[in-house]
Coordinates of C-alpha atoms in Angstrom, one line a residue:
M1479 CA 25.7 -31.1 -76.1
E1480 CA 24.4 -34.6 -75.3
E1481 CA 26.2 -35.0 -72.0
A1482 CA 24.6 -31.7 -70.8
K1483 CA 21.3 -33.6 -70.4
E1484 CA 22.5 -36.1 -67.8
L1485 CA 22.0 -34.0 -64.7
Y1486 CA 18.6 -32.8 -65.9
E1487 CA 17.6 -36.4 -66.5
V1488 CA 18.5 -37.2 -62.9
L1489 CA 15.9 -34.7 -61.8
G1490 CA 13.6 -35.6 -64.6
L1491 CA 13.6 -32.0 -65.9
P1492 CA 14.0 -30.4 -69.4
I1493 CA 17.1 -28.3 -70.1
D1494 CA 15.1 -25.1 -69.9
A1495 CA 13.8 -25.8 -66.4
T1496 CA 13.3 -22.9 -64.2
P1497 CA 14.9 -22.5 -60.8
A1498 CA 11.6 -23.2 -59.1
Q1499 CA 11.2 -26.4 -61.1
I1500 CA 14.7 -27.5 -60.1
K1501 CA 14.0 -26.8 -56.4
D1502 CA 10.6 -28.6 -56.5
A1503 CA 12.1 -31.7 -58.2
Y1504 CA 15.0 -31.8 -55.7
Y1505 CA 12.6 -31.7 -52.7
R1506 CA 10.3 -34.4 -54.2
L1507 CA 13.1 -36.8 -55.2
S1508 CA 15.2 -36.3 -52.0
K1509 CA 12.2 -37.3 -49.9
L1510 CA 11.5 -40.2 -52.2
F1511 CA 15.1 -41.6 -52.1
H1512 CA 16.1 -40.6 -48.6
P1513 CA 17.9 -43.7 -47.1
D1514 CA 16.1 -43.4 -43.8
R1515 CA 12.8 -44.0 -45.6
H1516 CA 13.8 -47.4 -47.0
N1517 CA 14.5 -50.9 -45.5
V1518 CA 17.9 -52.4 -45.1
E1519 CA 17.9 -54.2 -48.4
Q1520 CA 17.1 -51.1 -50.4
K1521 CA 19.1 -48.6 -48.3
L1522 CA 22.4 -48.9 -50.3
T1523 CA 20.6 -48.3 -53.6
A1524 CA 18.5 -45.4 -52.1
E1525 CA 21.7 -43.8 -50.8
Q1526 CA 23.3 -43.9 -54.3
K1527 CA 20.2 -42.3 -55.9
F1528 CA 20.0 -39.7 -53.1
Q1529 CA 23.6 -38.7 -53.7
S1530 CA 23.0 -38.4 -57.5
V1531 CA 20.0 -36.1 -56.9
Q1532 CA 22.1 -34.0 -54.5
A1533 CA 25.0 -33.8 -56.9
A1534 CA 22.6 -32.7 -59.8
Y1535 CA 20.9 -30.1 -57.6
E1536 CA 24.2 -28.7 -56.4
V1537 CA 25.2 -28.0 -60.0
L1538 CA 21.8 -26.9 -61.4
S1539 CA 20.8 -24.7 -58.5
D1540 CA 24.1 -22.6 -58.8
P1541 CA 23.7 -20.1 -61.7
I1542 CA 27.4 -20.1 -62.4
K1543 CA 27.9 -23.9 -62.3
R1544 CA 24.8 -24.4 -64.4
Q1545 CA 26.0 -22.0 -67.0
I1546 CA 29.3 -23.8 -67.2
Y1547 CA 27.7 -27.2 -67.3
D1548 CA 25.2 -26.1 -70.1
K1549 CA 28.1 -24.8 -72.2
Y1550 CA 31.0 -27.2 -71.5
G1551 CA 29.3 -30.3 -69.9
T1552 CA 30.9 -32.3 -67.1
K1553 CA 34.4 -31.5 -68.4
G1554 CA 33.8 -27.8 -67.7
L1555 CA 32.9 -28.6 -64.1
K1556 CA 36.4 -30.3 -63.6
V1557 CA 38.2 -27.0 -64.4
E1558 CA 39.2 -24.8 -61.6
W1559 CA 37.3 -21.7 -62.5
D1560 CA 38.1 -18.2 -61.1
V1561 CA 35.3 -16.2 -62.7
G1562 CA 35.9 -12.9 -60.9
P1563 CA 33.8 -10.9 -58.5
A1564 CA 30.1 -11.4 -57.8
G1565 CA 27.5 -9.3 -59.5
Q1566 CA 28.7 -9.9 -63.0
S1567 CA 26.3 -9.8 -65.9
T1568 CA 25.7 -12.9 -68.1
E1569 CA 27.8 -11.4 -70.9
E1570 CA 30.7 -10.6 -68.4
L1571 CA 30.5 -14.0 -66.9
Q1572 CA 30.6 -15.7 -70.4
E1573 CA 33.6 -13.6 -71.3
A1574 CA 35.4 -14.4 -68.1
I1575 CA 34.8 -18.1 -68.6
R1576 CA 35.9 -17.9 -72.2
E1577 CA 39.2 -16.2 -71.3
Q1578 CA 40.0 -18.8 -68.7
L1579 CA 39.1 -21.7 -71.0
Q1580 CA 41.4 -20.3 -73.7
A1581 CA 44.2 -20.1 -71.1
K1582 CA 43.7 -23.7 -70.2
E1583 CA 43.8 -24.8 -73.8
S1584 CA 46.8 -22.8 -74.8
Q1585 CA 49.1 -25.8 -74.1
N1586 CA 47.3 -27.7 -76.8
L1587 CA 47.8 -25.2 -79.6
D1588 CA 50.2 -27.5 -81.4
L1589 CA 47.2 -29.8 -82.1
L1590 CA 45.5 -27.0 -84.0
V1591 CA 48.1 -26.8 -86.7
Q1592 CA 46.3 -27.0 -90.0
N1593 CA 48.1 -28.7 -92.9
R1594 CA 47.1 -28.9 -96.6
T1595 CA 48.9 -30.4 -99.5
E1596 CA 48.0 -30.1 -103.2
T1597 CA 49.8 -32.2 -105.9
N1598 CA 49.2 -31.5 -109.5
V1599 CA 50.7 -33.6 -112.3
M1600 CA 49.9 -32.7 -115.9
I1601 CA 50.2 -35.5 -118.4
N1602 CA 50.3 -35.2 -122.2
A1603 CA 48.5 -38.2 -123.7
T1604 CA 47.7 -36.8 -127.1
P1605 CA 50.1 -39.2 -128.9
L1606 CA 47.6 -42.0 -128.2
F1607 CA 45.1 -40.6 -130.7
A1608 CA 47.2 -38.3 -132.9
K1609 CA 46.7 -38.8 -136.6
N1610 CA 49.5 -38.8 -139.2
L1611 CA 51.9 -39.9 -136.5
R1612 CA 54.2 -42.3 -138.4
V1613 CA 57.7 -43.7 -138.4
R1614 CA 60.0 -44.9 -141.1
N1615 CA 59.6 -48.6 -141.8
P1616 CA 63.1 -50.2 -141.9
L1617 CA 61.7 -53.4 -143.4
A1618 CA 60.8 -51.8 -146.7
L1619 CA 63.9 -52.6 -148.8
G1620 CA 64.9 -50.0 -151.3
M1621 CA 61.8 -47.9 -150.8
A1622 CA 61.0 -45.0 -148.6
S1623 CA 58.1 -46.3 -146.5
T1624 CA 56.5 -45.3 -143.3
R1625 CA 54.1 -47.1 -140.9
E1626 CA 51.7 -46.2 -138.2
L1627 CA 52.9 -46.4 -134.5
T1628 CA 51.8 -49.4 -132.6
L1629 CA 49.8 -48.9 -129.4
L1630 CA 52.8 -49.7 -127.3
E1631 CA 54.9 -47.2 -129.2
R1632 CA 52.2 -44.6 -128.7
F1633 CA 52.1 -45.3 -124.9
S1634 CA 55.9 -44.7 -124.8
L1635 CA 55.3 -41.2 -126.0
V1636 CA 53.0 -40.3 -123.2
Q1637 CA 54.9 -38.1 -120.7
W1638 CA 54.3 -35.7 -117.9
V1639 CA 54.4 -32.0 -118.9
S1640 CA 54.5 -30.3 -115.5
F1641 CA 54.6 -31.1 -111.8
H1642 CA 53.4 -28.7 -109.1
L1643 CA 53.5 -29.3 -105.3
K1644 CA 52.0 -26.9 -102.8
N1645 CA 52.0 -27.3 -99.0
S1646 CA 50.7 -25.0 -96.4
F1647 CA 50.3 -25.2 -92.7
S1648 CA 49.0 -22.6 -90.2
I1649 CA 49.6 -22.0 -86.6
P1650 CA 47.3 -19.9 -84.4
L1651 CA 49.1 -17.2 -82.6
S1652 CA 46.1 -16.0 -80.6
T1653 CA 42.6 -17.6 -80.4
S1654 CA 39.2 -16.2 -80.3
K1655 CA 36.2 -18.5 -80.3
N1656 CA 33.9 -15.7 -81.5
S1657 CA 35.9 -15.0 -84.7
K1658 CA 33.7 -14.9 -87.8
F1659 CA 34.8 -14.5 -91.4
P1660 CA 33.7 -10.9 -92.3
I1661 CA 32.3 -11.8 -95.7
P1662 CA 28.6 -12.5 -95.3
N1663 CA 27.4 -16.1 -95.8
F1664 CA 25.5 -15.1 -98.9
F1665 CA 28.7 -14.8 -100.9
Q1666 CA 31.0 -17.5 -102.0
G1667 CA 34.2 -16.5 -103.8
S1668 CA 34.1 -17.5 -107.4
S1669 CA 37.3 -16.0 -108.5
K1670 CA 40.6 -18.0 -108.6
D1671 CA 42.7 -15.0 -109.2
D1672 CA 43.6 -14.5 -105.6
D1673 CA 46.1 -17.2 -104.9
F1674 CA 48.0 -15.1 -102.4
S1675 CA 46.9 -17.3 -99.4
D1676 CA 45.0 -20.6 -99.1
P1677 CA 41.2 -20.1 -99.2
L1678 CA 39.1 -21.5 -96.4
E1679 CA 37.7 -25.0 -96.9
D1680 CA 34.0 -25.5 -96.9
N1681 CA 32.5 -25.4 -93.4
E1682 CA 35.8 -24.3 -92.0
S1683 CA 35.6 -21.8 -89.1
I1684 CA 38.3 -19.3 -88.2
N1685 CA 39.6 -20.7 -85.0
G1686 CA 42.1 -18.0 -84.3
S1687 CA 42.0 -14.3 -84.6
T1688 CA 45.7 -14.3 -85.6
R1689 CA 47.3 -17.1 -87.6
L1690 CA 50.8 -17.6 -89.1
I1691 CA 50.7 -19.5 -92.4
F1692 CA 53.7 -21.0 -94.2
I1693 CA 53.3 -21.8 -97.9
T1694 CA 55.9 -23.9 -99.8
E1695 CA 55.6 -24.5 -103.6
A1696 CA 57.7 -26.3 -106.1
S1697 CA 57.2 -26.5 -109.9
A1698 CA 59.1 -28.7 -112.3
K1699 CA 59.1 -29.3 -116.1
P1700 CA 61.0 -31.8 -118.2
G1701 CA 64.5 -30.5 -118.9
A1702 CA 64.0 -27.4 -116.6
R1703 CA 65.3 -26.6 -113.2
T1704 CA 62.9 -27.0 -110.3
Q1705 CA 61.5 -23.6 -109.1
P1706 CA 60.9 -23.6 -105.3
S1707 CA 59.2 -20.9 -103.4
L1708 CA 58.6 -20.2 -99.7
S1709 CA 56.1 -17.6 -98.4
A1710 CA 54.9 -16.6 -94.9
V1711 CA 51.5 -15.1 -94.3
I1712 CA 50.0 -13.5 -91.2
R1713 CA 46.2 -13.5 -91.1
H1714 CA 44.8 -11.2 -88.5
Q1715 CA 41.2 -10.4 -87.6
P1716 CA 40.9 -7.4 -85.4
S1717 CA 37.1 -7.3 -85.5
A1718 CA 34.1 -9.2 -86.8
R1719 CA 34.0 -7.0 -89.8
L1720 CA 37.6 -6.9 -90.7
S1721 CA 40.2 -9.5 -91.7
T1722 CA 43.7 -8.7 -92.9
E1723 CA 46.5 -10.8 -94.6
T1724 CA 50.1 -9.8 -95.0
G1725 CA 52.5 -12.1 -97.0
L1726 CA 56.1 -12.1 -98.0
S1727 CA 57.9 -14.4 -100.4
I1728 CA 61.1 -15.4 -98.6
L1729 CA 62.9 -16.8 -101.6
R1730 CA 63.6 -14.9 -104.8
P1731 CA 61.9 -13.2 -106.4
G1732 CA 60.7 -11.4 -103.2
I1733 CA 57.0 -10.5 -103.5
A1734 CA 55.0 -8.8 -100.7
T1735 CA 51.2 -8.9 -100.6
V1736 CA 48.7 -7.1 -98.5
K1737 CA 45.1 -8.0 -98.5
A1738 CA 42.0 -6.9 -96.5
I1739 CA 38.5 -8.1 -96.3
Y1740 CA 36.0 -5.6 -94.8
A1741 CA 32.3 -5.9 -94.4
L1742 CA 30.6 -2.5 -94.5
N1743 CA 27.4 -4.1 -93.4
N1744 CA 25.5 -7.4 -93.7
E1745 CA 25.0 -6.8 -97.4
T1746 CA 28.2 -5.1 -98.7
F1747 CA 31.9 -6.0 -98.6
V1748 CA 35.2 -4.8 -100.0
I1749 CA 38.4 -6.8 -100.8
P1750 CA 41.4 -4.7 -101.7
M1751 CA 44.8 -6.4 -102.5
I1752 CA 48.2 -5.0 -103.3
R1753 CA 51.1 -7.0 -104.8
V1754 CA 54.6 -5.5 -104.7
S1755 CA 57.3 -7.4 -106.7
S1756 CA 60.0 -4.7 -106.7
Y1757 CA 60.5 -1.1 -105.5
K1758 CA 61.5 -0.2 -109.1
R1759 CA 58.0 -0.6 -110.4
P1760 CA 54.5 0.4 -109.2
P1761 CA 52.6 -2.2 -107.2
Q1762 CA 49.8 -4.2 -108.8
A1763 CA 46.3 -3.9 -107.2
T1764 CA 43.1 -5.8 -107.3
V1765 CA 39.8 -4.6 -105.8
V1766 CA 36.6 -6.5 -105.4
I1767 CA 33.4 -4.9 -104.3
G1768 CA 30.2 -7.0 -103.7
R1769 CA 26.7 -6.4 -102.5
Q1770 CA 23.7 -8.6 -101.9
I1771 CA 21.0 -7.5 -104.4
S1772 CA 18.4 -10.1 -103.6
R1773 CA 17.9 -12.8 -101.0
Y1774 CA 20.2 -15.2 -102.7
G1775 CA 21.7 -13.0 -105.4
T1776 CA 25.0 -11.2 -105.1
L1777 CA 26.6 -8.8 -107.6
S1778 CA 30.3 -8.0 -107.4
V1779 CA 32.9 -6.2 -109.5
R1780 CA 36.6 -6.8 -109.8
W1781 CA 39.2 -4.5 -111.1
K1782 CA 42.8 -5.5 -111.7
T1783 CA 45.5 -2.9 -112.6
G1784 CA 48.0 -5.3 -114.0
S1785 CA 51.6 -4.0 -114.7
W1786 CA 51.7 -0.3 -115.2
S1787 CA 54.2 2.6 -115.0
L1788 CA 54.2 6.1 -113.6
G1789 CA 56.6 8.2 -115.6
S1790 CA 60.0 6.7 -115.3
W1791 CA 58.9 4.5 -112.4
G1792 CA 58.5 1.1 -113.9
A1793 CA 59.1 2.2 -117.5
A1794 CA 62.1 -0.2 -117.8
Y1795 CA 59.9 -3.2 -117.2
P1796 CA 57.7 -4.6 -120.0
S1797 CA 54.0 -4.3 -119.5
N1798 CA 51.9 -7.5 -119.6
N1799 CA 48.7 -5.5 -120.2
A1800 CA 46.9 -7.6 -117.7
S1801 CA 44.5 -4.9 -116.6
S1802 CA 40.9 -6.0 -116.6
F1803 CA 37.5 -5.3 -115.3
S1804 CA 35.0 -8.1 -114.3
I1805 CA 31.3 -8.2 -113.4
I1806 CA 30.2 -11.3 -111.4
W1807 CA 26.7 -12.4 -110.5
Q1808 CA 26.3 -15.3 -108.0
Q1809 CA 23.0 -17.0 -107.3
L1810 CA 22.6 -19.2 -104.2
K1811 CA 19.9 -21.6 -103.1
P1812 CA 18.8 -22.9 -99.7
S1813 CA 20.2 -26.3 -98.7
L1814 CA 18.6 -29.0 -96.6
D1815 CA 21.9 -30.3 -95.3
D1816 CA 23.8 -27.0 -94.7
P1817 CA 22.7 -24.1 -92.6
F1818 CA 24.0 -21.7 -95.2
P1819 CA 22.9 -21.4 -98.8
V1820 CA 24.9 -23.2 -101.5
L1821 CA 25.9 -22.1 -105.0
K1822 CA 23.3 -22.6 -107.7
W1823 CA 24.9 -20.8 -110.6
N1824 CA 27.3 -17.9 -111.3
A1825 CA 28.2 -15.8 -114.4
E1826 CA 31.2 -13.6 -115.1
L1827 CA 31.9 -11.1 -117.7
T1828 CA 35.5 -9.8 -118.1
A1829 CA 36.9 -7.1 -120.3
G1830 CA 40.7 -6.6 -120.5
L1831 CA 43.6 -5.7 -122.6
L1832 CA 45.1 -9.2 -122.5
Y1833 CA 42.0 -11.3 -121.8
S1834 CA 38.3 -10.8 -122.4
G1835 CA 35.6 -13.4 -122.0
V1836 CA 32.4 -14.6 -120.5
G1837 CA 31.7 -17.6 -118.3
Y1838 CA 28.8 -19.4 -116.8
N1839 CA 28.7 -22.3 -114.3
Y1840 CA 25.6 -24.2 -113.1
N1841 CA 25.4 -26.6 -110.2
I1842 CA 23.0 -29.4 -111.0
D1843 CA 21.0 -30.8 -108.1
T1844 CA 22.7 -33.7 -106.4
L1845 CA 22.1 -36.9 -108.5
G1846 CA 22.2 -39.6 -105.9
P1847 CA 25.6 -39.6 -104.3
Y1848 CA 27.1 -37.4 -107.1
Q1849 CA 27.5 -33.7 -107.2
L1850 CA 27.4 -32.4 -110.8
Q1851 CA 28.4 -29.1 -112.3
C1852 CA 28.4 -27.9 -115.9
G1853 CA 29.8 -24.8 -117.4
T1854 CA 30.9 -22.9 -120.5
S1855 CA 33.2 -20.1 -121.3
L1856 CA 34.1 -18.0 -124.3
S1857 CA 37.3 -16.0 -124.3
T1858 CA 39.8 -14.3 -126.6
V1859 CA 42.5 -16.7 -125.3
G1860 CA 40.9 -20.1 -125.2
G1861 CA 38.0 -19.7 -127.5
L1862 CA 34.8 -21.7 -126.6
Q1863 CA 35.1 -24.3 -124.0
V1864 CA 32.5 -26.6 -122.4
T1865 CA 33.1 -28.3 -119.1
A1866 CA 31.4 -31.0 -117.0
D1867 CA 32.4 -31.9 -113.5
A1868 CA 31.3 -34.8 -111.2
N1869 CA 32.3 -35.4 -107.6
R1870 CA 31.2 -37.9 -105.0
K1871 CA 32.1 -38.7 -101.4
V1872 CA 33.8 -42.1 -101.4
F1873 CA 34.4 -42.6 -97.7
R1874 CA 33.8 -40.4 -94.7
H1875 CA 36.8 -38.1 -95.3
S1876 CA 37.6 -38.9 -98.9
A1877 CA 36.2 -37.7 -102.3
M1878 CA 37.0 -38.3 -105.9
G1879 CA 36.1 -36.3 -109.0
L1880 CA 36.3 -36.2 -112.7
T1881 CA 36.3 -33.1 -114.9
V1882 CA 35.9 -33.2 -118.7
A1883 CA 36.7 -30.1 -120.8
I1884 CA 36.1 -29.9 -124.6
G1885 CA 37.3 -27.0 -126.7
L1886 CA 35.2 -26.0 -129.7
P1887 CA 35.4 -26.1 -132.6
S1888 CA 38.8 -27.9 -132.4
G1889 CA 37.5 -30.6 -130.2
A1890 CA 40.5 -30.6 -127.9
L1891 CA 39.7 -32.9 -125.0
T1892 CA 41.1 -32.6 -121.4
L1893 CA 40.4 -34.8 -118.4
N1894 CA 41.1 -34.0 -114.8
I1895 CA 41.0 -36.9 -112.2
S1896 CA 41.2 -35.8 -108.6
W1897 CA 41.3 -37.4 -105.2
S1898 CA 41.1 -35.5 -101.9
R1899 CA 41.3 -36.6 -98.3
L1900 CA 41.6 -34.5 -95.1
G1901 CA 43.3 -31.5 -96.7
Q1902 CA 45.4 -33.6 -99.1
K1903 CA 44.4 -33.2 -102.8
F1904 CA 45.9 -35.0 -105.8
S1905 CA 45.0 -33.7 -109.3
F1906 CA 46.0 -35.3 -112.6
P1907 CA 45.1 -33.1 -115.6
I1908 CA 45.4 -35.2 -118.8
M1909 CA 45.6 -33.6 -122.3
W1910 CA 43.7 -36.4 -124.0
S1911 CA 43.5 -35.4 -127.7
S1912 CA 43.9 -32.3 -129.8
A1913 CA 40.9 -33.2 -132.0
L1914 CA 37.8 -35.0 -131.0
D1915 CA 36.8 -38.1 -133.0
R1916 CA 35.1 -41.4 -132.3
S1917 CA 38.1 -43.1 -131.0
S1918 CA 39.2 -40.3 -128.6
A1919 CA 35.6 -39.7 -127.5
F1920 CA 35.2 -43.4 -126.6
W1921 CA 38.6 -43.8 -124.9
G1922 CA 38.5 -40.4 -123.4
L1923 CA 34.9 -40.3 -122.1
A1924 CA 33.2 -43.7 -122.1
L1925 CA 36.2 -45.6 -120.8
P1926 CA 37.3 -43.3 -117.9
I1927 CA 33.7 -42.7 -116.8
G1928 CA 32.9 -46.4 -117.0
S1929 CA 36.0 -47.3 -115.2
I1930 CA 35.4 -44.9 -112.4
L1931 CA 31.8 -46.1 -112.1
G1932 CA 32.9 -49.7 -112.2
V1933 CA 35.5 -49.2 -109.5
D1934 CA 33.0 -47.4 -107.4
Y1935 CA 30.3 -50.0 -107.8
L1936 CA 32.4 -53.2 -107.7
F1937 CA 35.1 -52.2 -105.1
L1938 CA 34.3 -49.0 -103.2
R1939 CA 30.6 -49.5 -102.8
P1940 CA 30.8 -52.9 -101.2
R1941 CA 33.5 -51.6 -98.8
R1942 CA 31.3 -48.6 -97.9
I1943 CA 28.3 -50.9 -97.2
S1944 CA 30.5 -53.2 -95.1
E1945 CA 31.8 -50.2 -93.2
E1946 CA 28.3 -48.8 -92.6
K1947 CA 27.1 -52.2 -91.4
R1948 CA 30.0 -52.5 -89.0
K1949 CA 29.4 -49.0 -87.6
R1950 CA 25.7 -49.6 -87.3
A1951 CA 26.3 -52.9 -85.5
L1952 CA 28.7 -51.1 -83.2
R1953 CA 26.2 -48.3 -82.5
L1954 CA 23.5 -50.9 -81.8
Q1955 CA 25.8 -52.6 -79.4
Q1956 CA 26.5 -49.4 -77.6
H1957 CA 22.9 -48.4 -77.5
K1958 CA 21.9 -51.8 -76.3
K1959 CA 24.5 -51.6 -73.5
L1960 CA 23.3 -48.1 -72.6
H1961 CA 19.7 -49.3 -72.7
D1962 CA 20.4 -52.2 -70.4
T1963 CA 22.2 -49.9 -68.0
K1964 CA 19.3 -47.4 -67.9
K1965 CA 16.7 -50.2 -67.7
E1966 CA 18.5 -51.7 -64.6
A1967 CA 18.7 -48.2 -63.0
A1968 CA 15.1 -47.5 -63.7
E1969 CA 14.0 -50.9 -62.2
Q1970 CA 16.0 -50.1 -59.1
I1971 CA 14.3 -46.7 -58.8
V1972 CA 10.9 -48.2 -59.3
S1973 CA 11.6 -50.8 -56.5
L1974 CA 12.6 -47.9 -54.2
M1975 CA 9.6 -45.8 -55.0
R1976 CA 6.9 -48.6 -55.0
E1977 CA 6.1 -48.6 -51.3
L1978 CA 6.1 -44.8 -50.8
V1979 CA 4.1 -44.3 -54.0
Q1980 CA 1.5 -46.8 -53.0
K1981 CA 1.1 -45.0 -49.6
K1982 CA 0.7 -41.7 -51.5
Q1983 CA -1.9 -43.3 -53.8
K1984 CA -3.8 -44.7 -50.8
M1985 CA -4.0 -41.2 -49.3
E1986 CA -5.3 -39.9 -52.6
A1987 CA -7.9 -42.6 -52.7
E1988 CA -9.1 -41.8 -49.2
K1989 CA -9.8 -38.1 -50.2
G1990 CA -11.1 -38.9 -53.7
G1991 CA -8.1 -37.4 -55.3
L1992 CA -5.9 -38.3 -58.4
I1993 CA -5.3 -42.1 -58.6
I1994 CA -3.1 -43.6 -61.3
E1995 CA -4.6 -47.0 -62.0
Y1996 CA -2.4 -47.9 -64.9
A1997 CA 0.2 -46.2 -67.1
E1998 CA 2.0 -47.8 -70.1
Y1999 CA 4.9 -46.4 -72.2
R2000 CA 5.0 -48.1 -75.6
T2001 CA 6.0 -47.9 -79.2
I2002 CA 3.5 -47.0 -81.9
P2003 CA 2.9 -49.9 -84.4
R2004 CA 4.3 -49.3 -87.9
K2005 CA 4.6 -51.3 -91.0
S2006 CA 8.0 -52.8 -91.7
A2007 CA 9.6 -51.5 -95.0
L2008 CA 10.7 -55.2 -95.8
T2009 CA 7.8 -57.4 -94.7
K2010 CA 5.0 -54.8 -95.1
R2011 CA 3.6 -56.1 -91.8
K2012 CA 3.1 -54.3 -88.6
E2013 CA 6.0 -54.6 -86.2
G2014 CA 5.5 -55.8 -82.6
V2015 CA 4.8 -53.3 -79.9
I2016 CA 7.3 -52.8 -77.1
K2017 CA 5.6 -52.0 -73.8
Q2018 CA 6.8 -50.8 -70.4
D2019 CA 4.6 -50.6 -67.3
V2020 CA 5.2 -47.1 -65.9
T2021 CA 2.4 -46.9 -63.3
I2022 CA 4.7 -46.3 -60.4
P2023 CA 6.9 -43.7 -62.1
I2024 CA 3.8 -41.7 -63.3
A2025 CA 2.1 -42.0 -59.9
S2026 CA 5.2 -40.6 -58.2
L2027 CA 4.6 -37.3 -60.1
V2028 CA 1.2 -36.8 -58.4
D2029 CA 1.4 -34.0 -55.9
D2030 CA -1.7 -32.8 -54.1
S2031 CA -4.1 -34.4 -56.6
R2032 CA -2.3 -32.8 -59.6
L2033 CA 0.1 -34.2 -62.1
V2034 CA 2.2 -32.1 -64.5
I2035 CA 4.3 -33.4 -67.4
P2036 CA 6.2 -30.7 -69.4
S2037 CA 5.8 -30.7 -73.1
S2038 CA 9.6 -30.3 -73.8
V2039 CA 10.7 -33.4 -72.0
S2040 CA 10.7 -37.0 -73.4
K2041 CA 8.8 -39.5 -71.3
S2042 CA 11.9 -41.7 -71.1
S2043 CA 13.6 -39.0 -69.0
I2044 CA 11.0 -39.2 -66.3
I2045 CA 12.4 -40.8 -63.1
G2046 CA 11.8 -44.6 -63.3
I2047 CA 11.2 -44.8 -67.0
Y2048 CA 13.9 -46.2 -69.3
P2049 CA 14.1 -45.6 -73.1
L2050 CA 12.6 -48.3 -75.3
F2051 CA 15.1 -50.0 -77.6
S2052 CA 13.4 -48.9 -80.8
D2053 CA 13.5 -46.0 -83.2
A2054 CA 9.7 -46.1 -83.7
D2055 CA 7.6 -43.3 -82.3
K2056 CA 6.4 -43.6 -78.7
E2057 CA 3.3 -42.9 -76.8
L2058 CA 2.2 -42.9 -73.1
L2059 CA -1.2 -44.3 -72.0
I2060 CA -2.5 -43.1 -68.6
V2061 CA -5.7 -44.5 -67.0
Y2062 CA -6.6 -42.7 -63.8
K2063 CA -9.5 -41.8 -61.5
F2064 CA -10.4 -38.5 -60.1
H2065 CA -13.4 -38.1 -57.8
Q2066 CA -14.1 -41.8 -58.4
Q2067 CA -14.6 -41.1 -62.1
S2068 CA -12.5 -43.0 -64.7
H2069 CA -10.3 -41.0 -67.1
H2070 CA -8.1 -42.0 -70.0
V2071 CA -5.5 -40.1 -72.0
L2072 CA -3.0 -41.0 -74.7
L2073 CA 0.1 -38.8 -75.2
R2074 CA 2.8 -38.6 -77.7
D2075 CA 6.4 -38.8 -76.5
K2076 CA 7.0 -35.1 -76.0
Q2077 CA 3.4 -34.0 -75.5
G2078 CA 2.7 -32.3 -72.2
V2079 CA -0.3 -32.8 -69.9
L2080 CA -1.9 -31.5 -66.8
L2081 CA -4.1 -33.9 -64.8
P2082 CA -6.9 -34.1 -64.0
N2083 CA -8.7 -32.9 -67.1
R2084 CA -12.4 -33.2 -67.7
E2085 CA -11.8 -33.9 -71.4
H2086 CA -10.2 -37.2 -70.4
K2087 CA -13.4 -38.5 -68.6
L2088 CA -14.9 -41.7 -69.9
L2089 CA -18.6 -41.5 -70.6

């Protein structure tokens, strides 16, 4: 938390400072900025700095206030805490604070409602490239003649095949900030069979231990009635290892579903699910068992009962023979941008009465801004199919994708164009051609891909660059304003310290102690990526701030603190690396040391002596 550094910077300390360091810094700075030790012109400024030091010490010296500040920042200090009796352990204190913070936030639960919408429109565009598609020619007098359809006539035959709309929103009934999804991070669900409740989005955390989810769906086809459905799901997580879901379809046909996710340990999990459509037939069940075999490899098995009967129970209903058994291997890989591993490839083998097949998907390393995936599957239903998928982030919260699927040996070509933004997703599957030829390959592959790349390069890319420039200029403006504010404050502090520091240095000189002759905080020269020349060095004279750290002929700078957080030193307006030069005398001998920005030092040191 960035704001949690402010009070530490007031005392010139790192975040992990000990109580003794906090106390020493307070005594040193309170003496330095005490209003009675400054003249009339500087008294007002000194009083402001003195009050800031006192306020910082009041928080950081109190274990409870410091813990609240470290976790919640200055906002946490404004809350009226009632943390219970004294003598609590750290864990008990954290739990008490957590419970009270949850009570304070309960009035804002309506802001936590999560909403997702999926829109899917399937389009049949096969008439565009269908061969032997002819109509009678009325201009052929006295002869039975046909002609090929014009392009406009072919376009008129393109129509939508199905429309599906799904909307879900969830409401937290009880919150728990320690809730964690019980499935270990090494597993990423690869099966799409479980559509009982919405899956978690990438990087989504479970904000509530109990959530109520409403799911509405509507499907439509040309010439058929719309089929609406409404379901309610309660997702409850009683422990870190167990998560349960119970759902009920409110509209006909009434379907009840119960699902549980249980982690036996950090390597093994079990997911049972039961689906009940009628009391007149046995329920359908699905069981998934997974275990981490290697560091990034997970093996899981899935068994589906399908429809079945037990004696006369369910015999009146036709069996769909959907029973199947699947073996799934999932291989992950470490990611530089994500704390958790990401999917590298997965393979699935399924044997069933209605469907049997094998599938393989491989995630190609990111190619520039594009995320690519290719896959293939062979089944008793769809034959051999090859797919290629490309996605890219268009704006901060928007992404677009294109999926191409080719069936072999028929050559049936299907495209899927998608757009997603903040939980809203639009998909347009297009049945492009029933047989692949040069014309359909060009218009179905080259044209869409070229069009998407052209739109991205000619329209979206300039907009992204313009937006990035605007944000960068805004950040620079904010940083410049913050830099000027800190520079002004540092200069005021230096003017307050100058006279007292000079007196201390004079006393050090009289006893042959540690004297800071010169100190400079500066950027390290580097070559510009554009001009290939060394950039100018930005310097800051920090002799007074460094000399103020001298205490009894010793100077200590912790290694975990940036030099710009030392009292009287302001950050340099540059992203280049920084260094600190200190020239000092000890026992009348000249010394010299050059430090990196977060390099610690203890002065004097005989290794710094100039020969």
